Coordinates of C-alpha atoms and ligand atoms in Angstrom, one line a residue:
M1 CA -12.4 28.3 -12.5
S2 CA -12.2 25.0 -14.5
D3 CA -11.7 21.7 -12.7
V4 CA -8.3 21.3 -14.2
E5 CA -6.2 24.4 -14.8
K6 CA -3.4 24.2 -17.3
R7 CA -0.3 26.1 -16.3
D8 CA 3.2 26.4 -17.8
T9 CA 5.9 26.6 -15.1
V10 CA 4.7 25.7 -11.7
I11 CA 6.8 26.0 -8.6
I12 CA 6.1 24.4 -5.2
G13 CA 7.5 26.5 -2.4
A14 CA 8.4 30.2 -2.2
G15 CA 11.7 29.9 -0.2
P16 CA 15.1 30.9 -1.6
G17 CA 14.8 28.1 -4.2
G18 CA 11.2 28.7 -5.2
Y19 CA 11.0 32.5 -5.4
V20 CA 14.3 32.9 -7.2
A21 CA 13.3 30.1 -9.7
A22 CA 10.0 32.1 -10.2
I23 CA 11.8 35.3 -10.9
R24 CA 14.3 33.8 -13.3
A25 CA 11.6 31.7 -15.1
A26 CA 9.6 34.9 -15.6
E27 CA 12.6 36.8 -16.8
L28 CA 13.1 34.0 -19.4
G29 CA 9.5 34.6 -20.7
Q30 CA 7.7 31.7 -18.9
S31 CA 4.3 32.1 -17.4
V32 CA 4.9 31.2 -13.7
T33 CA 2.7 30.0 -10.8
V34 CA 4.1 29.6 -7.3
I35 CA 2.2 27.5 -4.7
E36 CA 3.2 28.4 -1.1
K37 CA 1.5 26.8 1.9
S38 CA 2.5 29.4 4.5
E39 CA 1.1 32.9 4.6
T40 CA 4.4 34.5 3.8
V41 CA 7.0 34.1 1.1
G42 CA 10.8 33.7 1.6
G43 CA 10.7 30.3 3.1
V44 CA 12.9 29.2 6.1
C45 CA 15.7 31.6 5.2
L46 CA 13.9 34.9 5.3
N47 CA 11.4 34.0 8.0
V48 CA 13.0 31.6 10.5
G49 CA 16.6 31.0 9.2
C50 CA 19.4 33.0 7.8
V51 CA 18.0 36.4 8.1
P52 CA 16.4 36.6 11.6
S53 CA 19.4 34.6 13.0
K54 CA 21.8 37.2 11.7
A55 CA 19.6 40.0 13.1
L56 CA 19.8 38.4 16.6
I57 CA 23.6 37.8 16.2
N58 CA 24.0 41.5 15.4
A59 CA 21.9 42.5 18.4
G60 CA 24.2 40.4 20.6
H61 CA 27.3 42.1 19.2
R62 CA 25.7 45.5 19.8
F63 CA 25.0 44.6 23.4
Q64 CA 28.5 43.4 23.9
E65 CA 30.0 46.6 22.5
A66 CA 27.7 48.6 24.7
A67 CA 28.7 46.6 27.7
D68 CA 32.5 46.8 27.4
A69 CA 34.6 49.1 25.3
S70 CA 37.3 49.5 27.9
T71 CA 40.0 48.3 25.4
F72 CA 39.5 51.5 23.5
G73 CA 39.6 53.6 26.7
I74 CA 35.8 54.1 26.6
T75 CA 33.9 53.8 29.8
T76 CA 30.3 52.5 29.4
Q77 CA 27.5 51.9 31.8
A78 CA 26.0 48.5 32.2
P79 CA 23.5 48.4 29.3
S80 CA 20.0 47.1 29.7
I81 CA 17.9 45.3 27.0
D82 CA 14.2 45.2 26.3
F83 CA 14.2 41.9 24.4
S84 CA 10.6 42.3 23.3
K85 CA 11.8 45.4 21.4
T86 CA 14.7 43.4 19.9
Q87 CA 12.3 40.8 18.7
E88 CA 9.9 43.4 17.3
W89 CA 12.8 45.0 15.4
K90 CA 13.9 41.6 14.1
Q91 CA 10.4 40.8 12.9
K92 CA 9.1 44.1 11.6
K93 CA 12.2 45.9 10.4
V94 CA 14.2 43.0 9.1
V95 CA 12.0 39.9 8.3
D96 CA 8.8 41.6 7.2
R97 CA 10.8 44.1 5.2
M98 CA 12.7 41.4 3.3
T99 CA 9.7 39.2 2.7
S100 CA 7.6 42.1 1.5
G101 CA 10.4 42.9 -0.9
V102 CA 10.2 39.4 -2.3
R103 CA 6.4 39.6 -2.6
M104 CA 6.8 42.8 -4.6
L105 CA 9.4 41.3 -6.9
L106 CA 7.1 38.3 -7.6
K107 CA 4.3 40.7 -8.4
K108 CA 6.5 42.8 -10.7
H109 CA 7.4 39.7 -12.6
K110 CA 3.7 38.8 -12.9
V111 CA 4.1 35.5 -11.0
D112 CA 0.8 34.1 -9.8
V113 CA 1.2 33.1 -6.1
I114 CA -1.3 30.7 -4.7
Q115 CA -1.5 30.2 -1.0
G116 CA -2.1 26.5 -0.6
E117 CA -0.5 23.1 0.0
A118 CA 0.5 21.3 -3.2
V119 CA 0.3 17.5 -3.4
L120 CA 1.3 15.7 -6.5
D121 CA -1.2 13.4 -8.2
S122 CA 0.9 12.3 -11.1
D123 CA 3.9 13.3 -13.3
T124 CA 1.8 16.1 -14.8
K125 CA -0.8 17.1 -12.2
L126 CA -1.0 18.3 -8.7
R127 CA -3.8 19.3 -6.3
V128 CA -3.7 22.5 -4.2
V129 CA -5.5 22.7 -0.9
S130 CA -6.0 26.2 0.3
T131 CA -4.2 27.0 3.6
G132 CA -5.4 30.4 4.4
P133 CA -7.0 33.6 3.3
K134 CA -7.0 34.2 -0.4
Q135 CA -4.2 36.6 -0.1
F136 CA -2.8 36.5 -3.6
M137 CA -5.2 34.5 -5.7
S138 CA -8.1 32.2 -5.0
A139 CA -7.1 28.7 -4.3
D140 CA -10.3 26.7 -3.7
D141 CA -10.0 23.3 -2.0
G142 CA -9.5 20.7 -4.6
L143 CA -8.0 22.9 -7.4
T144 CA -6.1 20.7 -9.8
I145 CA -3.3 22.1 -11.9
E146 CA -1.9 20.4 -14.9
F147 CA 1.7 21.7 -15.4
K148 CA 4.0 21.7 -18.4
N149 CA 7.0 21.9 -16.1
L150 CA 7.3 21.7 -12.3
I151 CA 10.0 22.8 -9.9
I152 CA 9.8 21.3 -6.5
A153 CA 11.4 23.6 -3.8
T154 CA 9.7 22.4 -0.6
G155 CA 12.7 22.8 1.7
S156 CA 13.3 21.2 5.0
R157 CA 12.2 21.1 8.6
P158 CA 14.0 20.5 11.9
V159 CA 14.6 16.9 13.2
E160 CA 13.2 16.0 16.6
I161 CA 15.0 13.5 18.8
P162 CA 13.6 11.1 21.3
G163 CA 13.0 12.7 24.7
F164 CA 12.9 16.2 23.3
K165 CA 9.5 16.8 21.8
F166 CA 9.3 20.4 20.6
D167 CA 7.0 21.9 23.1
G168 CA 7.1 24.6 25.8
R169 CA 10.7 25.1 26.9
V170 CA 12.1 22.6 24.4
V171 CA 12.4 24.4 21.1
D172 CA 13.7 24.0 17.6
S173 CA 15.7 26.7 15.8
T174 CA 12.5 28.6 15.1
G175 CA 11.5 28.6 18.7
G176 CA 15.1 29.5 19.6
L177 CA 14.9 32.6 17.4
N178 CA 11.6 33.7 18.9
L179 CA 12.2 33.2 22.6
P180 CA 10.0 35.6 24.7
E181 CA 13.0 36.4 27.0
I182 CA 16.7 36.1 27.2
P183 CA 17.3 32.8 29.0
K184 CA 19.6 32.9 32.1
E185 CA 20.5 29.3 31.4
F186 CA 20.3 28.1 27.8
V187 CA 21.1 24.5 26.6
V188 CA 21.8 24.0 23.0
I189 CA 21.8 20.4 21.8
G190 CA 23.8 20.1 18.5
G191 CA 26.9 22.2 17.8
G192 CA 26.4 22.5 14.1
Y193 CA 26.4 25.9 12.5
V194 CA 22.8 26.8 13.5
G195 CA 23.3 25.7 17.1
T196 CA 26.7 27.5 17.3
E197 CA 25.4 30.7 15.8
L198 CA 22.4 31.0 18.2
A199 CA 24.5 29.8 21.2
G200 CA 26.8 32.8 20.4
A201 CA 24.0 35.2 20.0
Y202 CA 22.4 34.4 23.3
A203 CA 25.8 34.3 25.1
N204 CA 26.4 37.8 23.8
L205 CA 22.9 38.9 25.0
G206 CA 23.8 37.7 28.5
S207 CA 22.8 34.0 28.7
H208 CA 25.0 31.3 30.2
V209 CA 25.0 28.7 27.4
T210 CA 25.9 25.1 27.4
I211 CA 26.3 23.3 24.1
L212 CA 25.9 19.5 24.1
E213 CA 27.4 18.0 21.0
G214 CA 27.2 14.3 20.2
T215 CA 30.4 14.1 18.2
P216 CA 33.9 14.8 19.4
S217 CA 33.8 18.4 18.1
I218 CA 31.4 21.2 17.3
L219 CA 31.3 22.5 13.7
P220 CA 32.5 19.2 12.2
N221 CA 32.4 20.6 8.7
F222 CA 35.2 23.1 9.4
D223 CA 38.9 22.4 9.9
K224 CA 40.0 21.7 13.4
D225 CA 42.4 24.7 13.6
M226 CA 39.5 27.0 12.5
V227 CA 37.2 25.6 15.2
A228 CA 39.9 26.1 17.8
V229 CA 39.7 29.8 17.2
V230 CA 35.9 29.8 17.9
L231 CA 36.4 27.6 20.9
K232 CA 38.9 30.1 22.4
Q233 CA 36.3 32.9 22.0
M234 CA 33.6 30.6 23.5
K235 CA 35.8 30.0 26.5
K236 CA 36.2 33.7 27.0
K237 CA 32.5 34.2 26.9
G238 CA 31.9 31.4 29.4
I239 CA 30.1 29.1 26.9
D240 CA 30.4 25.5 28.1
V241 CA 31.0 23.0 25.3
V242 CA 30.4 19.4 26.2
T243 CA 31.4 17.0 23.3
S244 CA 30.6 13.3 22.8
A245 CA 27.5 14.1 24.9
M246 CA 24.3 12.1 24.2
A247 CA 21.2 14.0 25.1
K248 CA 18.8 11.5 26.8
K249 CA 15.7 13.3 28.1
S250 CA 14.1 16.5 29.1
V251 CA 11.7 17.2 32.0
Q252 CA 9.8 20.4 32.2
D253 CA 8.0 22.3 34.9
D254 CA 6.5 25.8 34.7
N255 CA 9.8 27.7 34.9
S256 CA 12.5 25.4 33.7
V257 CA 13.6 22.4 31.8
T258 CA 16.0 19.8 33.1
V259 CA 18.1 18.1 30.4
T260 CA 19.8 14.7 31.1
Y261 CA 22.7 13.8 29.0
E262 CA 25.4 11.1 29.0
V263 CA 29.2 11.4 28.5
D264 CA 31.4 8.3 28.7
G265 CA 28.6 6.3 30.2
K266 CA 28.0 8.8 33.0
E267 CA 24.8 10.7 33.3
A268 CA 24.6 14.4 34.2
T269 CA 21.8 17.0 34.2
I270 CA 21.5 20.7 33.6
K271 CA 18.5 22.9 34.6
A272 CA 17.9 25.6 32.1
D273 CA 15.2 28.1 31.1
Y274 CA 15.1 26.8 27.6
C275 CA 16.6 23.9 25.6
M276 CA 17.1 24.3 21.9
V277 CA 17.6 21.2 19.7
T278 CA 19.5 21.8 16.5
V279 CA 20.6 18.4 15.4
G280 CA 19.8 18.7 11.7
R281 CA 16.9 19.0 9.3
K282 CA 15.0 16.6 7.0
P283 CA 13.7 17.2 3.5
N284 CA 10.0 18.0 3.0
T285 CA 9.6 15.2 0.5
D286 CA 7.5 12.7 2.5
D287 CA 4.2 14.5 2.3
I288 CA 4.0 16.0 -1.2
G289 CA 2.7 13.0 -3.1
L290 CA 6.0 11.9 -4.7
E291 CA 4.8 8.3 -4.4
M292 CA 2.2 9.2 -7.2
T293 CA 5.0 10.1 -9.5
D294 CA 8.1 8.5 -11.0
V295 CA 10.4 10.9 -9.1
K296 CA 13.2 9.0 -7.4
T297 CA 14.6 9.8 -4.0
T298 CA 17.7 8.7 -2.1
D299 CA 17.4 6.7 1.2
R300 CA 17.6 10.0 3.1
G301 CA 14.5 11.2 1.3
L302 CA 16.4 13.7 -1.0
I303 CA 15.3 13.9 -4.6
E304 CA 17.8 12.6 -7.1
V305 CA 18.7 15.3 -9.7
D306 CA 21.2 15.8 -12.5
T307 CA 23.4 18.9 -12.8
Q308 CA 20.5 20.9 -14.2
G309 CA 18.0 19.9 -11.5
H310 CA 16.1 17.4 -13.7
T311 CA 14.6 14.6 -11.6
S312 CA 14.0 11.1 -13.0
V313 CA 10.9 12.7 -14.6
P314 CA 12.0 15.0 -17.5
N315 CA 9.5 17.8 -16.8
I316 CA 9.9 17.8 -13.0
Y317 CA 12.9 19.6 -11.4
A318 CA 14.0 19.8 -7.8
I319 CA 16.2 22.4 -6.0
G320 CA 17.3 23.6 -2.6
D321 CA 17.3 21.7 0.7
I322 CA 15.4 18.7 -0.9
V323 CA 18.3 17.7 -3.2
P324 CA 21.8 16.5 -2.2
G325 CA 24.5 18.9 -1.3
P326 CA 24.8 21.5 1.4
A327 CA 21.5 22.9 2.7
L328 CA 22.3 26.5 2.1
A329 CA 20.2 29.4 0.7
H330 CA 22.8 30.5 -1.8
K331 CA 23.0 27.0 -3.2
A332 CA 19.2 27.0 -3.5
F333 CA 19.4 30.4 -5.3
F334 CA 21.9 29.0 -7.8
E335 CA 20.0 25.8 -8.5
A336 CA 16.9 27.8 -9.0
K337 CA 18.4 29.9 -11.8
T338 CA 19.9 26.7 -13.4
A339 CA 16.5 24.9 -13.3
A340 CA 14.6 27.9 -14.7
G341 CA 17.2 28.2 -17.4
A342 CA 17.0 24.5 -18.2
I343 CA 13.3 24.8 -18.8
A344 CA 14.1 27.6 -21.2
G345 CA 16.6 25.3 -23.0
N346 CA 19.8 26.9 -21.5
K347 CA 22.8 24.6 -21.1
T348 CA 24.0 26.0 -17.7
A349 CA 24.7 23.3 -15.1
N350 CA 25.4 23.3 -11.4
D351 CA 29.0 22.7 -10.4
W352 CA 29.6 22.2 -6.7
V353 CA 33.3 23.0 -6.5
G354 CA 32.9 26.6 -5.4
V355 CA 29.9 26.6 -3.0
P356 CA 31.0 28.7 -0.1
A357 CA 29.8 27.8 3.4
V358 CA 29.7 30.3 6.3
C359 CA 29.1 30.1 10.0
F360 CA 28.4 33.4 11.7
A361 CA 30.1 32.4 15.0
D362 CA 32.5 34.6 16.9
P363 CA 34.6 35.0 14.9
E364 CA 33.1 34.0 11.6
L365 CA 34.2 30.9 9.7
A366 CA 34.0 30.4 5.9
T367 CA 35.2 27.8 3.5
V368 CA 35.1 27.3 -0.3
G369 CA 36.4 24.5 -2.5
L370 CA 38.6 21.8 -1.1
T371 CA 40.1 21.7 2.4
Q372 CA 43.6 20.1 2.8
T373 CA 42.0 17.0 4.2
E374 CA 39.4 16.7 1.4
A375 CA 42.2 17.1 -1.2
K376 CA 44.2 14.3 0.6
D377 CA 41.1 12.1 0.6
K378 CA 40.8 12.6 -3.2
G379 CA 44.5 11.8 -3.6
I380 CA 45.4 15.3 -4.7
E381 CA 48.7 16.7 -3.5
V382 CA 48.4 20.2 -2.2
S383 CA 50.3 23.0 -0.6
T384 CA 48.8 25.4 1.9
A385 CA 49.6 29.0 2.7
K386 CA 48.2 30.6 5.8
F387 CA 48.3 34.3 6.9
P388 CA 47.2 35.3 10.4
F389 CA 44.9 38.2 11.0
A390 CA 47.3 39.1 13.8
G391 CA 49.6 40.4 11.0
N392 CA 46.9 42.6 9.5
A393 CA 46.7 46.2 10.6
R394 CA 42.9 46.5 10.1
A395 CA 42.1 43.4 12.2
V396 CA 44.5 44.6 14.9
S397 CA 42.9 48.1 14.9
L398 CA 39.5 46.4 15.2
D399 CA 40.9 44.5 18.2
E400 CA 40.0 41.3 16.4
P401 CA 43.4 39.7 15.6
D402 CA 42.3 36.0 16.0
G403 CA 42.1 33.8 13.0
F404 CA 43.7 33.4 9.6
V405 CA 43.2 33.0 5.8
R406 CA 44.4 29.8 4.3
L407 CA 44.8 29.0 0.6
V408 CA 44.9 25.4 -0.6
T409 CA 46.7 25.2 -3.9
T410 CA 48.1 22.5 -6.2
K411 CA 51.6 21.3 -5.2
D412 CA 53.3 22.5 -8.3
D413 CA 54.7 25.7 -9.8
N414 CA 51.2 26.7 -11.0
H415 CA 49.8 27.0 -7.5
N416 CA 46.2 26.6 -8.8
L417 CA 43.7 27.5 -6.2
L418 CA 41.6 24.5 -5.1
G419 CA 40.1 25.9 -2.0
A420 CA 40.3 28.5 0.8
Q421 CA 39.3 28.9 4.4
V422 CA 38.9 32.0 6.5
V423 CA 38.3 32.3 10.2
G424 CA 38.3 35.7 11.6
P425 CA 36.7 39.2 11.3
G426 CA 34.7 39.6 8.1
A427 CA 35.2 36.0 7.0
S428 CA 31.6 35.8 5.6
D429 CA 32.3 38.6 3.1
L430 CA 36.0 37.7 2.4
I431 CA 35.0 34.3 1.2
A432 CA 33.3 35.8 -1.9
E433 CA 36.6 36.9 -3.4
L434 CA 38.0 33.4 -2.8
S435 CA 34.9 31.8 -4.3
L436 CA 35.3 33.9 -7.4
A437 CA 39.0 32.8 -7.6
V438 CA 38.2 29.1 -7.1
N439 CA 35.3 29.2 -9.6
S440 CA 37.3 31.1 -12.1
G441 CA 40.2 28.6 -11.9
M442 CA 42.7 31.3 -10.7
N443 CA 46.1 30.6 -9.2
A444 CA 47.9 32.1 -6.3
E445 CA 49.8 34.4 -8.6
D446 CA 46.6 35.9 -9.9
I447 CA 45.6 36.9 -6.4
A448 CA 49.1 38.0 -5.5
L449 CA 49.1 40.4 -8.5
T450 CA 45.8 41.9 -7.6
I451 CA 46.2 45.1 -5.6
H452 CA 44.1 44.8 -2.4
P453 CA 43.2 48.1 -0.6
H454 CA 45.1 49.0 2.6
P455 CA 44.3 48.8 5.4
T456 CA 41.6 46.2 5.0
L457 CA 40.6 42.7 6.1
S458 CA 41.1 41.6 2.5
E459 CA 44.8 42.0 2.6
P460 CA 45.5 38.6 4.3
I461 CA 44.2 37.0 1.1
Q462 CA 46.9 38.7 -0.9
E463 CA 49.4 38.0 1.8
A464 CA 48.5 34.3 1.8
A465 CA 48.9 34.3 -2.0
D466 CA 52.3 35.9 -1.6
I467 CA 53.3 33.0 0.8
A468 CA 51.9 30.5 -1.7
I469 CA 54.2 31.7 -4.5
G470 CA 57.2 31.9 -2.1
F471 CA 57.4 35.7 -1.6
P472 CA 55.9 36.4 1.8
T473 CA 55.8 40.1 2.8
H474 CA 54.4 40.8 6.3
I475 CA 55.2 37.5 7.9
Ligands
LIG1 C1 18.3 29.0 11.9 C2 18.8 28.8 10.5 C3 19.8 29.7 10.0 C4 20.2 29.5 8.7 N1 21.2 30.3 8.3 C5 21.7 30.2 7.0 C6 22.7 31.1 6.5 O1 23.2 32.0 7.2 N2 23.0 31.0 5.2 C7 22.5 30.0 4.4 O2 22.9 30.0 3.2 N3 21.5 29.2 4.8 C8 21.1 29.3 6.1 N4 20.1 28.4 6.5 C9 19.6 27.4 5.6 C10 18.6 28.0 4.6 O3 17.5 28.6 5.4 C11 18.0 27.0 3.7 O4 19.1 26.3 3.1 C12 17.1 27.6 2.7 O5 16.0 28.2 3.3 C13 16.6 26.5 1.7 O6 15.7 27.1 0.8 P1 14.6 26.2 0.1 O7 14.0 27.1 -0.9 O8 15.2 24.9 -0.4 O9 13.6 25.8 1.2 P2 12.8 26.6 2.3 O10 13.4 27.9 2.7 O11 12.6 25.6 3.4 O12 11.4 26.9 1.6 C14 10.5 25.9 1.3 C15 9.1 26.5 1.2 O13 8.2 25.6 0.6 C16 7.0 25.6 1.3 N5 6.3 24.3 1.2 C17 6.7 23.1 1.7 N6 5.9 22.1 1.3 C18 5.0 22.7 0.5 C19 3.8 22.2 -0.2 N7 3.5 20.9 -0.2 N8 3.0 23.1 -0.8 C20 3.3 24.4 -0.8 N9 4.4 24.9 -0.2 C21 5.2 24.1 0.5 C22 7.4 26.0 2.7 O14 6.3 26.6 3.4 C23 8.5 27.0 2.5 O15 8.1 28.3 2.4 C24 19.6 28.6 7.9 C25 18.6 27.7 8.3 C26 18.2 27.8 9.6 C27 17.1 27.0 10.2

């Protein structure tokens, strides 16, 4: 191995941004090297994020179904759960399966994967320090790589807050996903989408959960009437939600953690088995040698990019959680393809109008494009059309009638679709149709004239479109 290796397209990080960029760059004929510091590929999403959290949420739903199906006239016996088996299933049958699939795809595309930590030396060179067994390819300490093009996809990590050092019974989302037991009492600090999802999962698995949220509402990125549907379900499940609550400190002993928080100047405490802190994430841009380059960052440490992912250095691109915009895996996937294409000379650019966002709460929430409030803030006059799942035969037969579909359209006779929100059963899947509609510049009539199968959860989309054009059917 020479002191300086010359490589074409180099990617730092094998998360949703990095591995998808690698596949697309290889498909476009580039010779690709990925440098990943952990021993597995797939990043946060596959290992400690999107995928294991949905597995745990699913386990919680199964447990609930087994515990009570009396609505349908079915008598069940109190189920028991061996949580170590749940965790083993989550890891081996879900996470390991998905990450080995990614590993195989990278191999098939002849992507060289080096296990090591990359640190930039200049606008054209980086150093790789080996971080483990030479699993994929040798990466001796001090290997220097000179790259033609670089895509940085180093992702993000959880934020710690004073008084809550991640240790023992105070855990971040990764710790929360991997608890050794189902807590009897579980405190979640931060009611964003990660905190809300895991709070729901553990409540369904039998925990008593308290969410402490610093702002006046959980899920601040979703409309209030959507959040109200989730809060109603939380109340039914016995989840306590304390808003405008400032977490002050945590004290641990061998068996518990006591959390002190303040609301309206008054202090209160909760004794719990575990306390999970999910108050946000920060970009992994502070320890990758950016100061040795001309790459510019924002004051939040995000890398400034144009619509193709170019940084301020023409041959260096950045994608995923380290660039502005929602920190979501599907956004990283999209940016990855754009950046790999840009290196190949393609003209595709990112356009953030139609990035859907989903929270897998009970019930699910999903949004795409503009909300009514965002439209108002932009000075755009809009109309809204809302159809409740209570009027949908499929939702009623599933015994999940709470929630609605809302379309946000221009306030004119064209009814152009600017955005849509869904809260209710299947929202995470239903938003895909609405994303296609928003991204394709469709109007409400296009949706109203598209036959939706009956009886399905997709019909409220067509029903809302009927309302938008002034011809409501089932309402
Ligand atoms: C609990 C949880 C649930 C989530 N659920 C969802 C969801 O349902 N849907 C959704 O869209 N998003 C979800 N997300 C967010 C999603 O996981 C991230 O948006 C996504 O993983 C970002 O991808 P990325 O490629 O930018 O970074 P990451 O996934 O963070 O990957 C970055 C990779 O870079 C590596 N790396 C970092 N620095 C270096 C270095 N110097 N050298 C070499 N390698 C390095 C890291 O080890 C890591 O593997 C969730 C996140 C969490 C925490």
